[in-house]
């Protein structure tokens, strides 16, 4: 951007002046009458030619013409000798600076600014130490690295250095102590985001002339202020995101000149910063992200007479704002709730930012009348009441989202003609708003009104437009028509009209606006109808059209698209092959439509960034594409509910990142894919209801299905013995590292699968990471149930029903302490129901019907809740709840001693937290892991704090 502006300036200058000879200020004034030194001229040209030939190179070439290099852009010469003494090239040049670079021939340089170029990670050579006259060196943001040796040479030789800016230079190998040798004439030292590690020398704080010290973002930099008395002339100090110990006591005593103080996310030691000391000159103060709690110490801030910008974001401040009251002489001041004087109204304030605290009460009216206020950030607090009227016409940014504000949008907001950003989203605001009311806000660039109780309407006849608008976030605003004014919004980048009531075809004009600008469009959860047609947004990255009633062919967005969901519509026809032009796609969700035809081979490898491919519940037939290729990062492949046939392609093995593979409800005809066992991240394998056949066999690798948590092989034609060897190794079901309650999936895509839980197939729109289940039902497995099954301690559900299993129920079942449903019905099991099962205190559903079990039914705990149908079809069973009374020799097994400890192995007894579980009476489906769409239970969010 920088050089483009310059370019523009230069060209306009040229147009008005007959020659270009005095194009640059810096050279013209100093060089008059003197040609530059020929050595310097050729050194400069050589230096230029060491960079890649590209746009910035070409522009520089066009600037560096003519014999006298003193007239060249960015070059300054010494008047008498003609030596180059200044070089300013913030120019986006690309190329390395080697230690034999001709740059080092310019030995007289006093000022060198090469910031903002890309030197491709070049090391800063110790040759920079040759510039002994250097006063100003700026290599910031230029992709260079610095090591200790060079640093040492440079600081030792550059004794005249006044300003040193090395921001974003990689210094991970520098010993920071060597900065102590810097020249005492130094006035500015900028070392932000340099990856400095270790202890920063104290002596820097004592440099007699230092005015600016910026160490921001060196996360591992330690150090502290000098302990002895000293007095610093520092005016700007930034220690944000460092681990330098900030001693408030020393700070307030010794830095009398501080004007700008940035202490965001710092390590404070000693007393809590509450007093002012000598910091009377402060204008800009940032104490964000420091876990400060209690009331905001308003008196501390309000008494800073010159304070204009105050940031206290991301702390734990509570309580209310002070309010204005007048004293007997009529002077208005701020008083706290106990009527204590806090301080004067901060009339100079231009920025106030209190984001992400727990402030409550109402927004005080004095905030609305601060004459210079430009930016007010109060989002993510607990503020309630009505929004105040804002008289400050100076306001540019107003962020009040994510509070508990209610009532109407106040009238004065529609008069704030300088407003660029207005965010009132996620409150309880109500009322009908005609969009026309915003007509005076012609600078508006961001408008967020979503998630309130507002009803927005648009006037079709109006000619008002908002030419600066770039983001319009109007989700859940009771909108029933497309905002017509968008036709004239050439700069719109993000449009969100989701969760409204728009019941219409997508109009032609909507497809035509924002052709170059639009990046994100969300029209999901409306009632859109008709064919979408041809999409023309060239730079679109995010397109969400899910949950509508769209028909016709699948529309294909531009190749720039990263996210595309059009699930839950009525689309028909085949997937056009042009879909494979979306080479940047990460998420493709076409699930729940009526798409048909074959799945193109190209779908397997068209985008190397594809992470989710969801084609669930369509009508696709043919084979699964076999084109998955090495290096792909597919995480979720969901083809459930189609009519796919044939066998599984072995190329699935190239999907090393695969976590969810759902092929259920197709017609796949194959043996068990035990070769999938080596996929290191596979957590969910669903083959339910296909035509898989034959024995499962034994593992071929040492750690088969290491991460598998959900395995559904039900409704196939598997036969043979149960796979004992696999059960022994299902590590994720034996003990797990998952302690947190979280869902699988990422930011904008949540994995979902249909799983049979307690007998009902339920679509889980989010999969909890410690949900575990095995379903082998409705196959032809025979033989005995292996004892090792008891090792799967984390299992929540086990279904072996409708097979041909024989033998007895292993007593080790009693070890599966997390088990919530167990279905062994319709087999040929015989013997007793082991008493150990009484230990399964989480068990809610138990079915052993239609077997050959005998003897008394255990009682106690969960077993007192199961009813007849759990046991029917076993003529030999007796005791409660069956009518058949046990004979004298059949005394019912007594319940096992329970130690009363419900704490589960993973350290988190989710049932206790989620359900207030009382032993014995939990019936039905626990919603703990079933978060159905749009119905995230409030209590779940509250109790566990997930969003
Ligand atoms: C720095 O240079 C390296 C090597 O050319 C390159 O890979 C990297 O992308 C560059 N970094 C930046 C921020 O330009
Ligand atoms: C430091 O300066 C001296 C001259 O004052 C020079 O001879 C020497 O080469 C310089 N060091 C480096 C590393 O350039
Ligand atoms: C800080 O140190 C930690 C642990 O040694 C390391 O993981 C991290 O990358 C370091 N941060 C920076 C910015 O170098
Ligand atoms: C302010 O600075 C003076 C020294 O100039 C010192 O004596 C005094 O204690 C300081 N005040 C505070 C409150 O630290
Ligand atoms: C004759 C003429 O137009 N001179 C202009 C050359 O450019 C300088 C700098 O922009 C102007 O100040 C002069 O007026």
Coordinates of C-alpha atoms in Angstrom, one line a residue, residues 98-99 103-109 112 123-135 137 139 146-161 164:
X98 CA 23.9 -11.6 1.1
X99 CA 26.9 -10.5 3.1
X103 CA 24.5 -2.4 0.0
X104 CA 27.5 -2.5 2.2
X105 CA 29.5 -0.3 -0.2
X106 CA 27.4 2.6 0.9
X107 CA 29.6 3.2 3.9
X108 CA 28.3 6.7 4.6
X109 CA 24.7 5.7 5.3
X112 CA 18.5 3.0 6.3
X123 CA 20.3 -13.4 8.1
X124 CA 21.2 -9.8 9.1
X125 CA 24.9 -9.8 8.3
X126 CA 27.5 -8.5 10.7
X127 CA 28.5 -6.3 7.8
X128 CA 25.8 -3.9 9.1
X129 CA 28.4 -3.1 11.7
X130 CA 30.3 -1.3 8.9
X131 CA 27.8 1.5 8.9
X132 CA 29.6 3.4 11.6
X133 CA 27.7 6.6 11.1
X134 CA 24.3 5.0 11.2
X135 CA 21.7 6.9 13.3
X137 CA 18.2 1.6 11.1
X139 CA 14.6 -3.6 9.2
X146 CA 19.4 -12.0 13.5
X147 CA 21.9 -14.0 15.5
X148 CA 23.9 -13.0 18.5
X149 CA 27.2 -12.6 16.7
X150 CA 25.9 -10.1 14.2
X151 CA 23.9 -8.3 16.9
X152 CA 27.1 -7.9 18.9
X153 CA 29.1 -6.5 16.0
X154 CA 26.3 -4.2 15.1
X155 CA 25.7 -2.7 18.6
X156 CA 29.4 -2.3 19.3
X157 CA 30.1 -0.4 16.1
X158 CA 26.9 1.6 15.6
X159 CA 27.7 4.0 18.4
X160 CA 25.6 6.9 17.0
X161 CA 22.5 4.8 16.7
X164 CA 16.6 1.0 15.9

